[in-house]
PDB file of C-alpha atoms in Angstrom:
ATOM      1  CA  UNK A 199      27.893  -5.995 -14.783  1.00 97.00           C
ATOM      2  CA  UNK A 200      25.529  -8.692 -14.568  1.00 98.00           C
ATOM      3  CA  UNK A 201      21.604  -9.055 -13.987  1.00 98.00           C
ATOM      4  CA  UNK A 202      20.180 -12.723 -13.413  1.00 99.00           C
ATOM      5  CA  UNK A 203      16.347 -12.727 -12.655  1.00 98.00           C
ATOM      6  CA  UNK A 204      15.774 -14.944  -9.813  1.00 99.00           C
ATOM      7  CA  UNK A 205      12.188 -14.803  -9.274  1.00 98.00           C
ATOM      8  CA  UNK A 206       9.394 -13.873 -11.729  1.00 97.00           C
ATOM      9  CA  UNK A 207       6.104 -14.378 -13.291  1.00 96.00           C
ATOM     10  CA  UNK A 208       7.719 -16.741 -16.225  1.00 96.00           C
ATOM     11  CA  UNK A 209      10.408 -18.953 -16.572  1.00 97.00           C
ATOM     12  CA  UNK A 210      13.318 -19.019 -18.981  1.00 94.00           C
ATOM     13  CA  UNK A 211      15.300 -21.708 -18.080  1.00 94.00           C
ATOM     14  CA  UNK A 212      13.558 -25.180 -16.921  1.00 95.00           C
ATOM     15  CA  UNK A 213      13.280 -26.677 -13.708  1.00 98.00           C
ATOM     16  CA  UNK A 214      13.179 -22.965 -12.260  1.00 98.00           C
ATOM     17  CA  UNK A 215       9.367 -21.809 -10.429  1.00 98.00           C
ATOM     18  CA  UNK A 216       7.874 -18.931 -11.756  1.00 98.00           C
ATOM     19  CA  UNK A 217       5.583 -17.200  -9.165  1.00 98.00           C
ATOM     20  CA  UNK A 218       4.129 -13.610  -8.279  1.00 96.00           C
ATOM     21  CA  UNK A 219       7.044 -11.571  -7.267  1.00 97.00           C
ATOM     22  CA  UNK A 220      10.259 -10.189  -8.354  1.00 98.00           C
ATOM     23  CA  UNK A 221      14.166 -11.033  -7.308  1.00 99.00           C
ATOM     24  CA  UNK A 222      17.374 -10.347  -9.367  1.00 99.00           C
ATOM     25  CA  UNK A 223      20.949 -10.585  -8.448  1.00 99.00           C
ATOM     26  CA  UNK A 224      23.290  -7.998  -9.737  1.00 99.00           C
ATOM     27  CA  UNK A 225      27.083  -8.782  -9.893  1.00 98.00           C
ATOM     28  CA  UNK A 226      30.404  -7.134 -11.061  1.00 96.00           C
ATOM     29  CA  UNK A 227      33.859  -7.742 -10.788  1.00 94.00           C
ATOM     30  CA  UNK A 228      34.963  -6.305  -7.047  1.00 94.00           C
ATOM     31  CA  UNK A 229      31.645  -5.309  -6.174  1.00 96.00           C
ATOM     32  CA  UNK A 230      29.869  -7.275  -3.384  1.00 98.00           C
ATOM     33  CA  UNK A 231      26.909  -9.237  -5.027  1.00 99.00           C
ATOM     34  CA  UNK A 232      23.387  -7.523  -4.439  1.00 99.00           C
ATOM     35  CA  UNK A 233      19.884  -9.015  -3.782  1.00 99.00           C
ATOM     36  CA  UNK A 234      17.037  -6.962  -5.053  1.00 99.00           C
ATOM     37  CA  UNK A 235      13.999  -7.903  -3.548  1.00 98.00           C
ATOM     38  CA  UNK A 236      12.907 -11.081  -2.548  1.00 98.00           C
ATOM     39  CA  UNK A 237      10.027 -12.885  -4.382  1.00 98.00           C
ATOM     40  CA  UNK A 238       6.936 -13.842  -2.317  1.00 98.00           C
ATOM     41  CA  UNK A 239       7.937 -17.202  -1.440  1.00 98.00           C
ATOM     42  CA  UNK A 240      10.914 -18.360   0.515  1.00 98.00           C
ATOM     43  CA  UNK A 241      10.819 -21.853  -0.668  1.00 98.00           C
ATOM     44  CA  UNK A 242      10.434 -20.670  -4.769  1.00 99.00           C
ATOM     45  CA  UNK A 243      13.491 -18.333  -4.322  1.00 99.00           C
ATOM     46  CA  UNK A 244      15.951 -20.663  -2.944  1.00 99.00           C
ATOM     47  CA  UNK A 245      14.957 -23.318  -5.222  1.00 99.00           C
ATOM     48  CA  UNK A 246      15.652 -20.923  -7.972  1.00 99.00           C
ATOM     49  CA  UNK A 247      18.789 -19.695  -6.447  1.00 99.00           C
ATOM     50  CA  UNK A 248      19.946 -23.208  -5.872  1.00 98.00           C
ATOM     51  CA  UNK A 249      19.101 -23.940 -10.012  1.00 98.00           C
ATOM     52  CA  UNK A 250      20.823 -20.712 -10.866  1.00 98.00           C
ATOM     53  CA  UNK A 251      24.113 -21.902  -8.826  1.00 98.00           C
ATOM     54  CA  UNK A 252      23.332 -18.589  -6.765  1.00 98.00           C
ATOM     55  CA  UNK A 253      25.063 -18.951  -2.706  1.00 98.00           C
ATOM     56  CA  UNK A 254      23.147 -17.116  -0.582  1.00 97.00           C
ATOM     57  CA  UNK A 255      26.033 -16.649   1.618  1.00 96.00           C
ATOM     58  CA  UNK A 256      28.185 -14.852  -0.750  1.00 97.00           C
ATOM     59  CA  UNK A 257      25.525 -12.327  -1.177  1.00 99.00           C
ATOM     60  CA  UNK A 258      26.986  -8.738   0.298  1.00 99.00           C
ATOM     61  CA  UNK A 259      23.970  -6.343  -0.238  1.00 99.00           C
ATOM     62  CA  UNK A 260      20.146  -6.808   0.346  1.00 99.00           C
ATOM     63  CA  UNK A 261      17.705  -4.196  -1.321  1.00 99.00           C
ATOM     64  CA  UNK A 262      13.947  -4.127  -0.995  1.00 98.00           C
ATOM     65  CA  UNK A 263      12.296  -1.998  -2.840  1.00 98.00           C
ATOM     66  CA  UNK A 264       8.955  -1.359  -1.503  1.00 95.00           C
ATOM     67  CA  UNK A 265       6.941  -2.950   1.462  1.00 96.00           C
ATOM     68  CA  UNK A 266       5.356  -5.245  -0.294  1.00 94.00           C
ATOM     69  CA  UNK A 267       4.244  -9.100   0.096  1.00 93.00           C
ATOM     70  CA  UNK A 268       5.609  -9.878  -3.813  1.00 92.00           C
ATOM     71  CA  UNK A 269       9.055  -8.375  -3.087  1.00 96.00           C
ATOM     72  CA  UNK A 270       9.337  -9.435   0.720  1.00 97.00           C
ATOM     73  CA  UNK A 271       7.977 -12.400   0.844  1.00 97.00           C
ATOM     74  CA  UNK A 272      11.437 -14.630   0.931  1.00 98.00           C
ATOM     75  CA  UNK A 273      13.635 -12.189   2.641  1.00 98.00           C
ATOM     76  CA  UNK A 274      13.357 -13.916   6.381  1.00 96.00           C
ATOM     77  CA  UNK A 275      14.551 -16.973   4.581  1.00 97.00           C
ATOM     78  CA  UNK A 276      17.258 -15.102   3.132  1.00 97.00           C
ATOM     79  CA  UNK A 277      18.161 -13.649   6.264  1.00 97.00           C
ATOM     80  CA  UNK A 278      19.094 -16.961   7.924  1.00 96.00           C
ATOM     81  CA  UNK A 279      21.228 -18.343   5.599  1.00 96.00           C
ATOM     82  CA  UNK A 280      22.690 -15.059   5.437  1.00 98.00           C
ATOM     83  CA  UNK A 281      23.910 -13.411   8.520  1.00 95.00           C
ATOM     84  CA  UNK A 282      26.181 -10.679   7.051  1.00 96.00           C
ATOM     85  CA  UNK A 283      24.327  -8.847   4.309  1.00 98.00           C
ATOM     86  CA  UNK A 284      24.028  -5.217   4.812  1.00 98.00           C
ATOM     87  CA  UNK A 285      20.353  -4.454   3.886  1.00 98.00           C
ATOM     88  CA  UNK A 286      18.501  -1.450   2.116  1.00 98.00           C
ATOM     89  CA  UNK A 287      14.637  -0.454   2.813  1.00 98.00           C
ATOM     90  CA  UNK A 288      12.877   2.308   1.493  1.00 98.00           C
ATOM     91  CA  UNK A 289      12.200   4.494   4.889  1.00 97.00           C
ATOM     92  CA  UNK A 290       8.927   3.458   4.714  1.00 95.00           C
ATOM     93  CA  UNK A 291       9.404  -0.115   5.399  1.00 95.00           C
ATOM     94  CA  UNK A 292       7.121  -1.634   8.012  1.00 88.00           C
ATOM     95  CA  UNK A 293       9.128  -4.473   9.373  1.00 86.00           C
ATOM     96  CA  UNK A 294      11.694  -4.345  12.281  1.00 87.00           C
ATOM     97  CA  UNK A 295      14.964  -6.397  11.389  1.00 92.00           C
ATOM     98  CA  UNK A 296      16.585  -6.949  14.595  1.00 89.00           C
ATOM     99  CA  UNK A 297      20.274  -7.405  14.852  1.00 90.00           C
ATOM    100  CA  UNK A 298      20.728  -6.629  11.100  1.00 94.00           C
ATOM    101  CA  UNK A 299      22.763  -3.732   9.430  1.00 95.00           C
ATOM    102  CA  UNK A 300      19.345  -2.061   7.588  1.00 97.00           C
ATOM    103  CA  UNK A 301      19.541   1.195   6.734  1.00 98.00           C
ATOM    104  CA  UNK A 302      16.143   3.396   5.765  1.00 97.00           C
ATOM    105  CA  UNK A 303      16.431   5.158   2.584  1.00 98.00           C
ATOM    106  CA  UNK A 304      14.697   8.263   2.016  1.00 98.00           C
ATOM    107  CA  UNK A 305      17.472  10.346  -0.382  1.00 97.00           C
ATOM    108  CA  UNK A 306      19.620   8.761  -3.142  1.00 97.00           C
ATOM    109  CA  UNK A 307      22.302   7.448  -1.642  1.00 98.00           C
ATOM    110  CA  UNK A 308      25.319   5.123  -3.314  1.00 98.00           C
ATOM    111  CA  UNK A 309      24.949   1.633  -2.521  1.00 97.00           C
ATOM    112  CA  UNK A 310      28.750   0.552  -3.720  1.00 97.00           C
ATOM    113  CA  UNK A 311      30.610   1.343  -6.547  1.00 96.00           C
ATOM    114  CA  UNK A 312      29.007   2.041  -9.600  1.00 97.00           C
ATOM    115  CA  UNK A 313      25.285   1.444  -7.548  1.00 98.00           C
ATOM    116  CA  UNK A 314      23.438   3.988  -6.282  1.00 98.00           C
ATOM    117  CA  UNK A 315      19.254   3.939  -5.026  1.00 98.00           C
ATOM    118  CA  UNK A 316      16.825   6.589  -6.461  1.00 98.00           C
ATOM    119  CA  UNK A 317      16.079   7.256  -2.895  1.00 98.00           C
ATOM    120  CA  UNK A 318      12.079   6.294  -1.991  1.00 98.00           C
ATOM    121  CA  UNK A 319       9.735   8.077  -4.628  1.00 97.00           C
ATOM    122  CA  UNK A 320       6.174   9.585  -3.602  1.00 96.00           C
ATOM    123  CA  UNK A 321       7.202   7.983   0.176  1.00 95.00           C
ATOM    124  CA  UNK A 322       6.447   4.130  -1.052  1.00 94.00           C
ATOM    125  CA  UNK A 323       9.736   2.712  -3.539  1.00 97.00           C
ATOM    126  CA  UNK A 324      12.979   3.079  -4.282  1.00 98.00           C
ATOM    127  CA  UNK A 325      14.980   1.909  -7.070  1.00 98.00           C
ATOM    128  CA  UNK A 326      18.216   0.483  -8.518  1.00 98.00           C
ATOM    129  CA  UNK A 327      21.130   2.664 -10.274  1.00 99.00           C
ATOM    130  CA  UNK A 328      23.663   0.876 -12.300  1.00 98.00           C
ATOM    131  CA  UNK A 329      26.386   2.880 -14.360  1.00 98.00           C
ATOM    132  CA  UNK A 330      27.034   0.200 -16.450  1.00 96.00           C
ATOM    133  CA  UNK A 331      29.861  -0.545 -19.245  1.00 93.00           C
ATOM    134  CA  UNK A 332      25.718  -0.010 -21.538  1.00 89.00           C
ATOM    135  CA  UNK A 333      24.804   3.364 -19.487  1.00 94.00           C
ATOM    136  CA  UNK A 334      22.321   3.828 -16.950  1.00 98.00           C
ATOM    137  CA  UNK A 335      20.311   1.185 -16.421  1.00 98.00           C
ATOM    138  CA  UNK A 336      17.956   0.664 -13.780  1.00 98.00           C
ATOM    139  CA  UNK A 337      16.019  -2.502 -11.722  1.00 98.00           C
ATOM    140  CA  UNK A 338      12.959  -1.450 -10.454  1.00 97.00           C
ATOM    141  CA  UNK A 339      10.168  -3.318  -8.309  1.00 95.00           C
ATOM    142  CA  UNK A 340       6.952  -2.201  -9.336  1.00 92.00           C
ATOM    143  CA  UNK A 341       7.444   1.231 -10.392  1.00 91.00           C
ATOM    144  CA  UNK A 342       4.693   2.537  -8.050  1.00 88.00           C
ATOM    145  CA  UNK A 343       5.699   6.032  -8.422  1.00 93.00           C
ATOM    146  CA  UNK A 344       5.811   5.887 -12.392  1.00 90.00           C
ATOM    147  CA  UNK A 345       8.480   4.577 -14.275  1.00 93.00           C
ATOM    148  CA  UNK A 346       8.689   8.112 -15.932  1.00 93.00           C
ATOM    149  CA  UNK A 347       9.186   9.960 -12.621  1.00 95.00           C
ATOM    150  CA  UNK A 348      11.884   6.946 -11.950  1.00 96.00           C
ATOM    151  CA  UNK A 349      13.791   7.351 -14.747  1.00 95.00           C
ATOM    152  CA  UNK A 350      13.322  11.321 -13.889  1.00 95.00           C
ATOM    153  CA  UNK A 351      15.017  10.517 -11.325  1.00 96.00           C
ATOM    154  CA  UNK A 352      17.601   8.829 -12.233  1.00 96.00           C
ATOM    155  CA  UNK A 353      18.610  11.075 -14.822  1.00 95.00           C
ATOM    156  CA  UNK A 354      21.121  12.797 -12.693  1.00 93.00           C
ATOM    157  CA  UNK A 355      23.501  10.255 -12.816  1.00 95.00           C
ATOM    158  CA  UNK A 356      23.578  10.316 -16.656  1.00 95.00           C
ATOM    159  CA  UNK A 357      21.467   9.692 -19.342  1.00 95.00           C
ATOM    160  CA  UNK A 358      18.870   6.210 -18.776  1.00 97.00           C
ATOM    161  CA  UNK A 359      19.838   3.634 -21.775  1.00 97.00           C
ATOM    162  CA  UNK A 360      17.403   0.450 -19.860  1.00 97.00           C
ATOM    163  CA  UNK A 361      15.357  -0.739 -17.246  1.00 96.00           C
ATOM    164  CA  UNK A 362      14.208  -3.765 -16.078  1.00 97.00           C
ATOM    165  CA  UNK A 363      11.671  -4.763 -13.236  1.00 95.00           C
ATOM    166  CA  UNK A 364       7.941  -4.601 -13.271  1.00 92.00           C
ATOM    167  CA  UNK A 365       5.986  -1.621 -14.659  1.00 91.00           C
ATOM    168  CA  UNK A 366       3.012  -1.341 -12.838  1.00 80.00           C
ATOM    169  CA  UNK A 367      -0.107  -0.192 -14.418  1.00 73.00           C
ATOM    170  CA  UNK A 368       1.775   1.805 -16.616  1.00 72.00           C
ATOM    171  CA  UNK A 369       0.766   3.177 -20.134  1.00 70.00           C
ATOM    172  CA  UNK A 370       2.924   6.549 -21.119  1.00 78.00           C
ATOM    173  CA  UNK A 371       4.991   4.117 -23.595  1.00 82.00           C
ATOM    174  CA  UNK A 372       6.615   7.154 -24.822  1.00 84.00           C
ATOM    175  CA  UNK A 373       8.336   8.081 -22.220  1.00 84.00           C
ATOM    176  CA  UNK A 374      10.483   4.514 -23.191  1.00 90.00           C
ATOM    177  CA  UNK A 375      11.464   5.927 -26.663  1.00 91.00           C
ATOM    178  CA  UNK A 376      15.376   6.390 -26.490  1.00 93.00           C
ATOM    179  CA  UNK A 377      16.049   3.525 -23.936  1.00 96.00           C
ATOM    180  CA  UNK A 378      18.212   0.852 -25.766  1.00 96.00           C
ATOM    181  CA  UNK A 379      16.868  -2.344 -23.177  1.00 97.00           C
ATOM    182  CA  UNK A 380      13.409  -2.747 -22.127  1.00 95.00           C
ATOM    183  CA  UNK A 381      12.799  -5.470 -20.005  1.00 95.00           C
ATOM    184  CA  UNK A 382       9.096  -5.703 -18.538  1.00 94.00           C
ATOM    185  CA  UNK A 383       8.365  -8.137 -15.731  1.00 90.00           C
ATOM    186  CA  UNK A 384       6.284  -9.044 -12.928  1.00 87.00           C
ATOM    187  CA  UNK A 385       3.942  -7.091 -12.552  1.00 86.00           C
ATOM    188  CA  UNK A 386       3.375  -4.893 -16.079  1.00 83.00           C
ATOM    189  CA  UNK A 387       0.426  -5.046 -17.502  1.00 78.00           C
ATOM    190  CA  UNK A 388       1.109  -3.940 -20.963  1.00 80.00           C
ATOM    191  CA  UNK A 389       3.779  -6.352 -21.620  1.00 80.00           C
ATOM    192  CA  UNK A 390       2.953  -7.169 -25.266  1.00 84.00           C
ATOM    193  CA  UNK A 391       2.029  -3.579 -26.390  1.00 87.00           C
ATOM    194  CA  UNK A 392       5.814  -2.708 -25.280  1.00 88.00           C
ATOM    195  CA  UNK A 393       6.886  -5.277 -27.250  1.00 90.00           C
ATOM    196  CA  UNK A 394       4.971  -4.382 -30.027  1.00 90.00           C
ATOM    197  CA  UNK A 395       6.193  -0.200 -30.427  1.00 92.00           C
ATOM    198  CA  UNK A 396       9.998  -1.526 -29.262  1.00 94.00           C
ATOM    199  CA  UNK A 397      10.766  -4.693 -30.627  1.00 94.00           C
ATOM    200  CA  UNK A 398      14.331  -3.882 -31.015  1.00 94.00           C
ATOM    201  CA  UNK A 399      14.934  -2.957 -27.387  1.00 95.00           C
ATOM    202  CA  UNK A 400      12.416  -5.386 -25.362  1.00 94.00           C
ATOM    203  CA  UNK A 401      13.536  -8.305 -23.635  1.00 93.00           C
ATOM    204  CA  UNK A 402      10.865 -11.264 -23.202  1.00 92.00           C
ATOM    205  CA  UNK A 403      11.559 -11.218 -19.144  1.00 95.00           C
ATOM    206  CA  UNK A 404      11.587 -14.656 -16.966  1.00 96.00           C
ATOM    207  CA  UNK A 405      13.474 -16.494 -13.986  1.00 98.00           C
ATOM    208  CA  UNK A 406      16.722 -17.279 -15.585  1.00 98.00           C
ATOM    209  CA  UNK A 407      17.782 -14.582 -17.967  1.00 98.00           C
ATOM    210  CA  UNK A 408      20.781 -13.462 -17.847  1.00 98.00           C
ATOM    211  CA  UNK A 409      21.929  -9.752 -18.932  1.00 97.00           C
ATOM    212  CA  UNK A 410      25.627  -9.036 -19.185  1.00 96.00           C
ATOM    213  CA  UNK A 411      25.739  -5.252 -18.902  1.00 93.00           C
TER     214      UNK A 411
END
């Protein structure tokens, strides 16, 4: 399985925008290609797509993970280039997608093979599930609810070995001891101080990198 970040605060690879927001792209072998979230700017994410060699009509599976401007912001210019994605909101999503296969997520549910949503956490955000040839690892948005109660969360489909996505405002480091991958983006504010007590397992995030899983 493979993770490409599409839209972040940094850049990794040049000529790509960095930007407030979050997207990634998660592909496997048979398994329709999945957007997760959307950046805040249209414009900045296909740019970066375009860079990253990324067709936005080959993408299967849309999946926002909270109602947010940073995370929603290029999804109606995702939506038409793409007529045929099949599209994921937490239940509390705001906006009305007419015409469009959306379905509201409240439980876990499986999103294809091998992907599966955390269901929406303390009513705002839902995250990523990937059993992966590595484990469990998961893509998060923001981590409003707490990455611990995420990775809680997750737990039932087997023990959590990563996670990547933004880690808001969040400061119980220990609850990361055990993961093999730690990848902060975004939106964490304690980037460097994960770096510092993991510097085994943490992955300097950015628009452009490229996990193979």
């Amino acid at each position: 399985m493979k993770i490409t970040v599409v839209y972040d605060n940094e850049v990794r690879e040049k000529g790509l925008r960095a930007d407030w927001g979050f997207s990634c792209l998660v592909e496997a072998e048979g398994m329709p290609q999945i957007l997760f979230d959307t950046g805040t700017s249209g414009d900045i994410l296909l740019h970066n797509m375009q860079l990253l060699g990324i067709n936005t009509n080959v993408i299967g599976i849309i999946v926002i993970s909270h109602d947010h401007f940073d995370h929603t912001g290029g999804l109606s210019h995702i939506l038409e280039k793409n007529k045929s994605a099949a599209i994921y909101v937490p239940a509390s999503f705001s906006k009305h997608i007419p015409g469009r296969n959306v379905t509201p997520v409240k439980e876990p549910i499986p999103i294809c093979d091998n992907v599966y949503t955390t269901g929406q956490l303390k009513g705002i955000e839902q995250s990523l599930v990937l059993n992966t040839r590595s484990g469990i690892v998961l893509v998060v948005g923001c981590s409003h609810p707490g990455v611990g109660e995420i990775i809680d969360a997750a737990s039932s489909y087997g023990k959590v070995n990563g996670i990547i996505g933004g880690f808001h405002e969040f400061r119980d480091l220990d609850r990361l001891h055990g993961l093999s991958l730690i990848c902060p983006c975004h939106c964490t504010q304690h980037a460097a101080e994960i770096k510092r007590r993991f510097p085994e397992q943490c992955l300097e995030c950015g628009a452009g990198l490229v996990l193979e899983l």
